[in-house]
Short mmCIF file of C-alpha atoms and ligand atoms in Angstrom, two decimals:
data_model
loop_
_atom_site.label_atom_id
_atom_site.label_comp_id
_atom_site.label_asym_id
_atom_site.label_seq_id
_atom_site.Cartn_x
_atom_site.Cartn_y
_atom_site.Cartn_z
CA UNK A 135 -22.50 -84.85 -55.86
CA UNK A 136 -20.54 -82.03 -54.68
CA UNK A 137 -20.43 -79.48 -56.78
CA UNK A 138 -17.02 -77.32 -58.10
CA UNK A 139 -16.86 -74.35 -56.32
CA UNK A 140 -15.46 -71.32 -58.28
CA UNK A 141 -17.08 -68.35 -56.65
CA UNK A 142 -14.85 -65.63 -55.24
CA UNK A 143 -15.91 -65.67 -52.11
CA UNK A 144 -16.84 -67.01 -49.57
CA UNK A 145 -15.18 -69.65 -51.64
CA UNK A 146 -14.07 -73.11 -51.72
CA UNK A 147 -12.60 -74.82 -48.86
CA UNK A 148 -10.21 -77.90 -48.58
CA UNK A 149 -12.95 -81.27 -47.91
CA UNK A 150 -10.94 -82.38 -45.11
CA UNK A 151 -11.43 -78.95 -43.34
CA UNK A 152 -15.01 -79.01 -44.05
CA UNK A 153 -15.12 -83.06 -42.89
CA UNK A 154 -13.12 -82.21 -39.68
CA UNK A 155 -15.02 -78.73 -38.62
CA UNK A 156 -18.56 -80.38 -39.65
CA UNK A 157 -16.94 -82.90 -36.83
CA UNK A 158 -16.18 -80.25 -33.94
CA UNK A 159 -19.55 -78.59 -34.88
CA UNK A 160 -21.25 -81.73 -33.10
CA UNK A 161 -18.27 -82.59 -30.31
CA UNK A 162 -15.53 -80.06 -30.24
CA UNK A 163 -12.17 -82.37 -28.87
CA UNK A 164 -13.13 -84.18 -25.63
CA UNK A 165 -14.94 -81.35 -24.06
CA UNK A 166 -18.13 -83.16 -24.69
CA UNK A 167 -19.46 -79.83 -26.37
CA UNK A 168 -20.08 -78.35 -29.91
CA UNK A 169 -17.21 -75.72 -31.05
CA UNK A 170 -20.11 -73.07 -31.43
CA UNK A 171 -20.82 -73.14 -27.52
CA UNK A 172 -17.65 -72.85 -26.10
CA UNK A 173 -16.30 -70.13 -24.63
CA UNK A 174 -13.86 -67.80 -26.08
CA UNK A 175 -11.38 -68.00 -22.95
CA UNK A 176 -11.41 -71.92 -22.41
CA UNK A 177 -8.14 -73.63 -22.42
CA UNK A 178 -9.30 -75.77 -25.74
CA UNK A 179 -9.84 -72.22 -27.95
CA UNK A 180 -6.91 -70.20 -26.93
CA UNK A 181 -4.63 -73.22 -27.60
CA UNK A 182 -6.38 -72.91 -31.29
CA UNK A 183 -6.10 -69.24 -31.44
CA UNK A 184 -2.16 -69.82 -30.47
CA UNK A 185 -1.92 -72.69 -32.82
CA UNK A 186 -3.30 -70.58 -35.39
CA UNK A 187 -1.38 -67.88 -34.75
CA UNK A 188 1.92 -70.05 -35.01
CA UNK A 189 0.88 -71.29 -38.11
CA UNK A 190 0.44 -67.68 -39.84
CA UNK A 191 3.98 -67.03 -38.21
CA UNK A 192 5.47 -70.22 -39.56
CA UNK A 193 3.84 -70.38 -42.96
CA UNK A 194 4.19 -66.36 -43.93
CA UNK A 195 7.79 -66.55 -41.86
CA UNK A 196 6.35 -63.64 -39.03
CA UNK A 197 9.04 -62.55 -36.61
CA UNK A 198 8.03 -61.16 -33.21
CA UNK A 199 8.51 -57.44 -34.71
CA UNK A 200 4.75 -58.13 -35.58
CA UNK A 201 1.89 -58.88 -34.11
CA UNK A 202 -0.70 -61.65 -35.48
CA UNK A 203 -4.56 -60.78 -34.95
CA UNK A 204 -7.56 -62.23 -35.76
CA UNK A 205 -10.23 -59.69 -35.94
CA UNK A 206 -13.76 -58.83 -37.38
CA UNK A 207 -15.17 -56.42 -39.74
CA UNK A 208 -14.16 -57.87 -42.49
CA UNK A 209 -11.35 -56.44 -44.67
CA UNK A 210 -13.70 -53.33 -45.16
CA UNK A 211 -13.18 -52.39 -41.77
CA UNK A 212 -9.54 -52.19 -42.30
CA UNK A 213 -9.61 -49.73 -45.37
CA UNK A 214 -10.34 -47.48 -42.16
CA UNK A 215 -8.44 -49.03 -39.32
CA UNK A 216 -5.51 -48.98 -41.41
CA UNK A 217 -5.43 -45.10 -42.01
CA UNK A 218 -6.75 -44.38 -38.78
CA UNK A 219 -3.93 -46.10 -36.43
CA UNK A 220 -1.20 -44.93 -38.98
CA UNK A 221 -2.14 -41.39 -39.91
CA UNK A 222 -2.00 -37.79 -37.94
CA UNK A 223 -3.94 -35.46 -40.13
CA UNK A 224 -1.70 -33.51 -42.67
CA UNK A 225 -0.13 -36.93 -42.86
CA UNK A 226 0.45 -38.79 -46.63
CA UNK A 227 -0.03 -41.89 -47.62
CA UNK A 228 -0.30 -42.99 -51.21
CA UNK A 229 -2.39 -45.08 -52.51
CA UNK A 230 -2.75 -47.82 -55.96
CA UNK A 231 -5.49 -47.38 -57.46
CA UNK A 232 -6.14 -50.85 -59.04
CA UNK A 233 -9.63 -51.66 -58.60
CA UNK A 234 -13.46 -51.58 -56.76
CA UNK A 235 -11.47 -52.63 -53.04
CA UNK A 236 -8.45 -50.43 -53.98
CA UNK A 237 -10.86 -47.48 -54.36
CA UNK A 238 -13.18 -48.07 -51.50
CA UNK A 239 -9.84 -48.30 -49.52
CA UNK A 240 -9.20 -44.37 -50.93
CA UNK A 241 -12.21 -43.32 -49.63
CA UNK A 242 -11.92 -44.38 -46.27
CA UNK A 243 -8.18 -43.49 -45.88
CA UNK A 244 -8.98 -40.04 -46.60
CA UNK A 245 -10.85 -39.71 -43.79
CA UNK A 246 -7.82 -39.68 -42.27
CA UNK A 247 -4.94 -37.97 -44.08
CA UNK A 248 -3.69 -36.46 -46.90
CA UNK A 249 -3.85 -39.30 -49.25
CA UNK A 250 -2.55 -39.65 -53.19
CA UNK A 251 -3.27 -41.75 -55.45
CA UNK A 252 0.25 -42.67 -56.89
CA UNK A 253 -1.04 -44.34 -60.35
CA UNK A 254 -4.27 -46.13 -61.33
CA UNK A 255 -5.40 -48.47 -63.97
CA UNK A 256 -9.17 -46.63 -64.11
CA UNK A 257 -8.66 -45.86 -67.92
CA UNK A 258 -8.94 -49.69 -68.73
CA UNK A 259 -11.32 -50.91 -66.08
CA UNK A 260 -8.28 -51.88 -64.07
CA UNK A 261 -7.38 -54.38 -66.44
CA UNK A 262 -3.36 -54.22 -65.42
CA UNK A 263 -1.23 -53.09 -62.60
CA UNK A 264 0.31 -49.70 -63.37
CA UNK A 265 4.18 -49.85 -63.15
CA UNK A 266 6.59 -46.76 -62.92
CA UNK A 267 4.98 -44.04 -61.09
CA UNK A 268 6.88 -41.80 -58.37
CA UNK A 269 6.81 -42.63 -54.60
CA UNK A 270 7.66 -39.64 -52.37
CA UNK A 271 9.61 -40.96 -49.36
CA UNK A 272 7.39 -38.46 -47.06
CA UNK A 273 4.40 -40.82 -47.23
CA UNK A 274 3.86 -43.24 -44.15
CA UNK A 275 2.85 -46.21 -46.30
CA UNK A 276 2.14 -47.00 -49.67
CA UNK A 277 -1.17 -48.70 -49.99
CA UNK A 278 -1.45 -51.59 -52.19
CA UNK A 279 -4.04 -54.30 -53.25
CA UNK A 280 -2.06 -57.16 -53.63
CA UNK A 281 -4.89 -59.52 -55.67
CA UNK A 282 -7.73 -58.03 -57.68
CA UNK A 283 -10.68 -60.12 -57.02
CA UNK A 284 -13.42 -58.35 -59.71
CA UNK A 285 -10.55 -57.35 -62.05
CA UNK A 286 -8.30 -60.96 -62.17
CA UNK A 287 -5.32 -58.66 -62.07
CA UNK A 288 -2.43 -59.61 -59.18
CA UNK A 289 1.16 -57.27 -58.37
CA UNK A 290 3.72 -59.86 -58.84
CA UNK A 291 6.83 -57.11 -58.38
CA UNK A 292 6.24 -55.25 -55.81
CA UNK A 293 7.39 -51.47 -56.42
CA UNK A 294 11.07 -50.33 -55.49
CA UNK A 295 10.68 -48.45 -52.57
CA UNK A 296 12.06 -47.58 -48.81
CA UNK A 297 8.35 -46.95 -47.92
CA UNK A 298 7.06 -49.83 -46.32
CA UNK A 299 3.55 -51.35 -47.67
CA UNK A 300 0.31 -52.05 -46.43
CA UNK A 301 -1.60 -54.84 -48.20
CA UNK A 302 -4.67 -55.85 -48.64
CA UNK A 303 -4.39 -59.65 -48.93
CA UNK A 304 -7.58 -61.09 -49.19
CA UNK A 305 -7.40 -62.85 -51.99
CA UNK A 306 -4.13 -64.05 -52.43
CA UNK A 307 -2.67 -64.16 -49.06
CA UNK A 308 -1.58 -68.33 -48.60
CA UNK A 309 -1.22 -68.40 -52.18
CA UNK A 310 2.40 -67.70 -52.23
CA UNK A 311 5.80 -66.98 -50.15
CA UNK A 312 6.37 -63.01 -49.26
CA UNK A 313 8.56 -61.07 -48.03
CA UNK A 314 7.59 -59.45 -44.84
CA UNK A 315 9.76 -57.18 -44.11
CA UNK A 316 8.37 -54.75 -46.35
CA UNK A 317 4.96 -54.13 -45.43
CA UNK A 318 3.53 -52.25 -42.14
CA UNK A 319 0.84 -54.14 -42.49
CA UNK A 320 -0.84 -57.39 -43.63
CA UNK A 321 -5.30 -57.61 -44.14
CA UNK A 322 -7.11 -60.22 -45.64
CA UNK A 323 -10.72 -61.28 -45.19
CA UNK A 324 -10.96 -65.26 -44.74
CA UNK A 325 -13.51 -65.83 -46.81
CA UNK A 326 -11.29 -66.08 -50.19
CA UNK A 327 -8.22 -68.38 -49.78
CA UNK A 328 -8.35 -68.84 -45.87
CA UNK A 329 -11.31 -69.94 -44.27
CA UNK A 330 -15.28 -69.07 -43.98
CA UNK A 331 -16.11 -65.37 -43.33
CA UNK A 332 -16.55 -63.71 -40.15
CA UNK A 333 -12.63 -63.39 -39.32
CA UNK A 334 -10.42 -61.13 -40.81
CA UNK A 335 -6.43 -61.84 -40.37
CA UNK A 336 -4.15 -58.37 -39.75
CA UNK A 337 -0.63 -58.66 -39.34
CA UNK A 338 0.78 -55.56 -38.30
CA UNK A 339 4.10 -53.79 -37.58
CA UNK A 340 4.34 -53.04 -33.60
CA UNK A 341 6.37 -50.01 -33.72
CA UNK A 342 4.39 -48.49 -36.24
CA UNK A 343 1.55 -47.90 -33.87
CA UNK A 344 0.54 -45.63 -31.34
CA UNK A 345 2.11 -42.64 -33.11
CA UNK A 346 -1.07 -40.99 -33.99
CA UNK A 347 -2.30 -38.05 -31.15
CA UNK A 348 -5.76 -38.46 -31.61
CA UNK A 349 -8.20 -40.38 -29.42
CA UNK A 350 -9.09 -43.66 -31.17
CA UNK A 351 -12.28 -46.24 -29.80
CA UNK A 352 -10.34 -49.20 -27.60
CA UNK A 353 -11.85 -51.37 -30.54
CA UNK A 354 -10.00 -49.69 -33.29
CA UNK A 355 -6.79 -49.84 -32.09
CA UNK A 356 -4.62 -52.63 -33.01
CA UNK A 357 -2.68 -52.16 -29.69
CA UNK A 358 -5.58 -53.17 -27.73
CA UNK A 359 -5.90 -56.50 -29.92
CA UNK A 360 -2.19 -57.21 -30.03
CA UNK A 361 -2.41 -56.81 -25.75
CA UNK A 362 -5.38 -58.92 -25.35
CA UNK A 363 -4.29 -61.36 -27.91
CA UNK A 364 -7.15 -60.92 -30.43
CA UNK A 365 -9.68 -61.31 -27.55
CA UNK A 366 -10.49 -58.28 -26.08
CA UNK A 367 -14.19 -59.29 -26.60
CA UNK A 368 -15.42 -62.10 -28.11
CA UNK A 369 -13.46 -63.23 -31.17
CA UNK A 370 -15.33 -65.17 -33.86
CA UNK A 371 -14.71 -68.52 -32.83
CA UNK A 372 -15.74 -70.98 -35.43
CA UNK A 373 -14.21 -68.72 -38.25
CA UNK A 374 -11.04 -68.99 -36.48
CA UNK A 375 -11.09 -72.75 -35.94
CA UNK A 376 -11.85 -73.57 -39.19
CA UNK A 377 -9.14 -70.81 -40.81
CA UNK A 378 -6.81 -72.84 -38.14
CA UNK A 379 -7.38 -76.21 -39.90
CA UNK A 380 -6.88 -74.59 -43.32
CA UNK A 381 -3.95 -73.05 -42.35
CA UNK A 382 -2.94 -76.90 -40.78
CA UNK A 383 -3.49 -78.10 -44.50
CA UNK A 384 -1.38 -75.67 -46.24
CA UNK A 385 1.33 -76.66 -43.82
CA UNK A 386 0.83 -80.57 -44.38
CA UNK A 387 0.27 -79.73 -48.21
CA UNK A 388 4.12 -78.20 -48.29
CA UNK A 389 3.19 -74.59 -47.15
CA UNK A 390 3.00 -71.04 -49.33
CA UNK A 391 5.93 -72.07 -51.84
CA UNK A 392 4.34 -75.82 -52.67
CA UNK A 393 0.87 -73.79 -52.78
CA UNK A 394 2.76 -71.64 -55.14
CA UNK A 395 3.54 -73.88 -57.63
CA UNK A 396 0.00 -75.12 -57.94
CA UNK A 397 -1.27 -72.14 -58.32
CA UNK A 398 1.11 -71.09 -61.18
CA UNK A 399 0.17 -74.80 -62.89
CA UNK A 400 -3.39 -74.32 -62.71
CA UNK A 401 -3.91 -70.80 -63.62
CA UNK A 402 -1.41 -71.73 -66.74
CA UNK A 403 -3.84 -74.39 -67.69
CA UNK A 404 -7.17 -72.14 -67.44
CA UNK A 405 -5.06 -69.27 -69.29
CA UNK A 406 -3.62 -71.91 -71.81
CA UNK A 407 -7.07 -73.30 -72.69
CA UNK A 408 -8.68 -69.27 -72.97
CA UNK A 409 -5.91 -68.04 -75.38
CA UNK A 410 -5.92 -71.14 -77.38
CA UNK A 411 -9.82 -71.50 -77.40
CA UNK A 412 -10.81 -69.46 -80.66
CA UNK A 413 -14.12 -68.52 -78.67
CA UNK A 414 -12.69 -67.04 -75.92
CA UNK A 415 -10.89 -64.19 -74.42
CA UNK A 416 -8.40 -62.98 -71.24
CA UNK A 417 -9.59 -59.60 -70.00
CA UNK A 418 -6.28 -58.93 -68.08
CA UNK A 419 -3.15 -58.02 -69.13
CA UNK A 420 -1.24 -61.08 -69.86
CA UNK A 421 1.65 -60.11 -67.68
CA UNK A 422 -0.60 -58.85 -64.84
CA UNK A 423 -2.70 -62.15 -64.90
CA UNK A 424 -4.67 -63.40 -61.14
CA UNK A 425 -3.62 -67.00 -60.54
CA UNK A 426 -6.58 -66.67 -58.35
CA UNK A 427 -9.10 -64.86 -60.08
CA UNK A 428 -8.89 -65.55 -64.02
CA UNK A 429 -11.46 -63.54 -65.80
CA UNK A 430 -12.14 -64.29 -69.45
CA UNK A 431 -15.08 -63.11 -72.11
CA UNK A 432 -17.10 -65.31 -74.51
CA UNK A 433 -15.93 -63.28 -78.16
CA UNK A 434 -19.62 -63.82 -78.91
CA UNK A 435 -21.83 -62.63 -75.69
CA UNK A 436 -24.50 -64.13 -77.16
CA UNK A 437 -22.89 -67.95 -76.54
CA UNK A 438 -23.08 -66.76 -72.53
CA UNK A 439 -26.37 -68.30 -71.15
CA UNK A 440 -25.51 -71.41 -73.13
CA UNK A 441 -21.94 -71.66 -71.77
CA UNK A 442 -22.96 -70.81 -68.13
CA UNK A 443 -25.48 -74.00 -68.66
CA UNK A 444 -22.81 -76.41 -69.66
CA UNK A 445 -20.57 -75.18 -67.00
CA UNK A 446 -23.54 -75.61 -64.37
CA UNK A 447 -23.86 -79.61 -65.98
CA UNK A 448 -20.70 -80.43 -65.61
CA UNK A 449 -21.07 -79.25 -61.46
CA UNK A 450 -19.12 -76.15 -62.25
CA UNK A 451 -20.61 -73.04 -60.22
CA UNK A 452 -19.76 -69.70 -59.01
CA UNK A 453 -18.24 -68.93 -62.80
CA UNK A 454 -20.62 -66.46 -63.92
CA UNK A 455 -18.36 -62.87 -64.25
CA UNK A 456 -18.41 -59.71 -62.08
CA UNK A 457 -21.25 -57.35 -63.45
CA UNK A 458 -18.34 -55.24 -63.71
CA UNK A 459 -16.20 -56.78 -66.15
CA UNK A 460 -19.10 -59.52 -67.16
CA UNK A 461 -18.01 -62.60 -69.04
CA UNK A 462 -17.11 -65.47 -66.75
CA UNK A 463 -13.92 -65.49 -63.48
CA UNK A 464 -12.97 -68.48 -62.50
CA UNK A 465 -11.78 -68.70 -58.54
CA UNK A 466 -8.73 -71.09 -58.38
CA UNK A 467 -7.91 -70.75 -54.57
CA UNK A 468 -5.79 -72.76 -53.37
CA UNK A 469 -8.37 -75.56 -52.10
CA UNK A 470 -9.20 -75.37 -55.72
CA UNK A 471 -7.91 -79.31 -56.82
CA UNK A 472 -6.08 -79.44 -60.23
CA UNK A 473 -8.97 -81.66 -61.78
CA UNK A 474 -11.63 -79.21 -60.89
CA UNK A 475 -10.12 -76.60 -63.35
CA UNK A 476 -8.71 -79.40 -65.49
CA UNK A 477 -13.37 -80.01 -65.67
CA UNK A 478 -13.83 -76.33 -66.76
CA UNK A 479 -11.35 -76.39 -69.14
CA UNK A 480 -12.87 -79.60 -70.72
CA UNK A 481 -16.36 -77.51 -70.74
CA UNK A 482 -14.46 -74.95 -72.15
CA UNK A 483 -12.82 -77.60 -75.40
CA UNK A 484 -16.26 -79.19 -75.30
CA UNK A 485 -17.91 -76.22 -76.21
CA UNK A 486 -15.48 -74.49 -78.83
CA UNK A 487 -16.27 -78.12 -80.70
CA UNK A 488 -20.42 -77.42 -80.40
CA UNK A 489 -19.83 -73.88 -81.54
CA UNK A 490 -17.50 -73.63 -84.78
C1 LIG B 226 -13.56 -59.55 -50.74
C2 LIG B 226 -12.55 -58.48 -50.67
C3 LIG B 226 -12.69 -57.40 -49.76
C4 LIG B 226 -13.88 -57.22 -48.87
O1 LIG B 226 -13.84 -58.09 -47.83
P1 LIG B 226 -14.93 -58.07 -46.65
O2 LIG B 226 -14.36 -59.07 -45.72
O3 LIG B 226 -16.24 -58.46 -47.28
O4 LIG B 226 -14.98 -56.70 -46.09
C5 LIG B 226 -11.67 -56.47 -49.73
N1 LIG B 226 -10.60 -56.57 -50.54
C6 LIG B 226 -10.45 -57.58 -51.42
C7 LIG B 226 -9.23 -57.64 -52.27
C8 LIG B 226 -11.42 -58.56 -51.51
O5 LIG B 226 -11.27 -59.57 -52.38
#
């Protein structure tokens, strides 16, 4: 039986992707080929890289002001592609500091430029999103992680301010409507809420780039990908399909706003069921909750092995916690059905019963 997938990534995918990529794996179309040994430049792949690229327009409502790529490197690579193709030295940029990614981001930015850190949520193990600090409107962008992954924490009002944004998505891009206009740029790995890994998506303000003097490599600069359409060498090609046909099944399933409103139903019932559950505990600040990432302690760490076995019998995996907050996260993606956390919460009820 196929199991429920709650690890944060790579993560769970809709069944009908899997069911139709497993497909092209063998015979890709009527090319009479598998996907994974065609080449990058035939006809059949660029119409999915365009198709895919329409869909991110269409589905995130992307005017032609920006430019749509599909890279590698992971999101890691673009804590320094970022700073690099938006910074002169002596330049600022400020960052949030609101977790492990968030951090890692600050140390490669400052490679680049003068970077601050505007506010941070360090004293409580990034357990909330710090509100009211000042934004200097000298700084090129402000930096923000838009979805804590380790921490379950999530910005849900974005701060007041002319300086435009650039996000790091990757685990909550898809998972609701946004308003473009205010960020530079867009990054999000596709291994949490898009597709498998290998690709990463970057949407990215054109006439914010090539304003930097130095010399950067041709592969670091986003000008060279937004030219060559995100093949200036071989893009990942499978990643991309399959991220395609998710993207397809957000837009069949009602796009970002109807993926929205799932989210927000079943992250209320896994937050319901830990905050009425007398053995239980959130770790997050209530109004700073993850509807993707919902972390949550055992009161009596003791209870963990046994709870983590019950979970596993009941084909719930991928729940055990970050060693950094420990306790248990739950990944609710958006492929994530209803009745899959509707299952954890009945281990959850199950277990309260057993244990009191
Ligand atoms: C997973 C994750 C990353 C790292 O992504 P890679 O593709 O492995 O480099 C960065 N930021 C956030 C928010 C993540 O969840």
């Amino acid at each position: 039986m196929k199991k429920i997938n709650f690890y944060a990534g790579p993560a769970i995918l809709a069944q009908e992707v899997i069911e139709e990529a497993s497909k092209s794996a063998l015979s890709f179309g009527d090319m009479g080929l598998s996907i994974l040994e065609i080449s990058h430049r035939s006809k059949e792949f660029v119409s999915v890289l365009e198709e895919a690229e329409a869909l991110v327009r269409e589905l995130l409502n992307v005017s032609d002001e920006y430019g749509v790529l599909f890279l590698s490197g992971g999101a890691s690579s673009q804590f320094y592609m970022t700073a690099m193709n938006l910074l002169n030295e002596g330049d600022k940029a400020g960052y949030l500091d609101t977790g492990a990614w968030s951090s890692k981001a600050i140390k490669e930015a400052k490679l680049f430029g003068e970077i601050e850190v505007v506010a941070s949520s360090k004293d409580k193990n990034y357990n909330y999103i710090p509100t009211g600090y000042d934004i200097p409107s000298d700084y090129k962008y402000l930096h923000l992680t838009s979805n804590n992954t380790i921490f379950g924490t999530e910005i849900f009002n974005w701060p007041e301010t002319d300086v435009p944004f650039v996000a790091d998505m990757s685990s909550d891009i898809f998972s609701r409507p946004l308003d473009i206009s205010k960020f530079s740029i867009i990054y999000a790995g596709a291994q949490k809420n898009l597709g498998p890994s290998g690709v990463t998506l970057v949407i990215v303000k054109k006439d914010i780039l090539n304003k930097v003097e130095k010399a950067l490599p041709t592969m670091l600069k986003y000008q060279t990908h937004i030219d060559k359409d995100s093949s200036f060498n071989t893009p990942p090609v499978y990643p991309i399909y399959v991220s395609m046909l998710t993207l397809r099944w957000i837009k069949k399933n009602g796009g970002v706003a109807a993926m929205e409103k799932k989210n927000i139903e079943k992250s209320d019932l896994l937050y319901n069921e830990i905050d009425r559950n007398s053995l239980f505990e959130g770790t997050a600040a209530k109004e700073d909750r993850s509807r993707m990432n919902v972390c949550f302690l055992l009161k009596d760490e003791a209870l963990e092995a046994e709870f983590l076995k019950d979970c596993a019998a009941a084909g719930c995996v991928g729940v055990k916690g970050h060693r950094s907050v420990g306790g248990f996260r739950a990944s609710i993606y958006n492929a994530m059905p209803k009745a899959g956390v509707q299952t954890l919460v009945d281990v959850m009820k199950k277990f309260e019963e057993k244990n009191t």
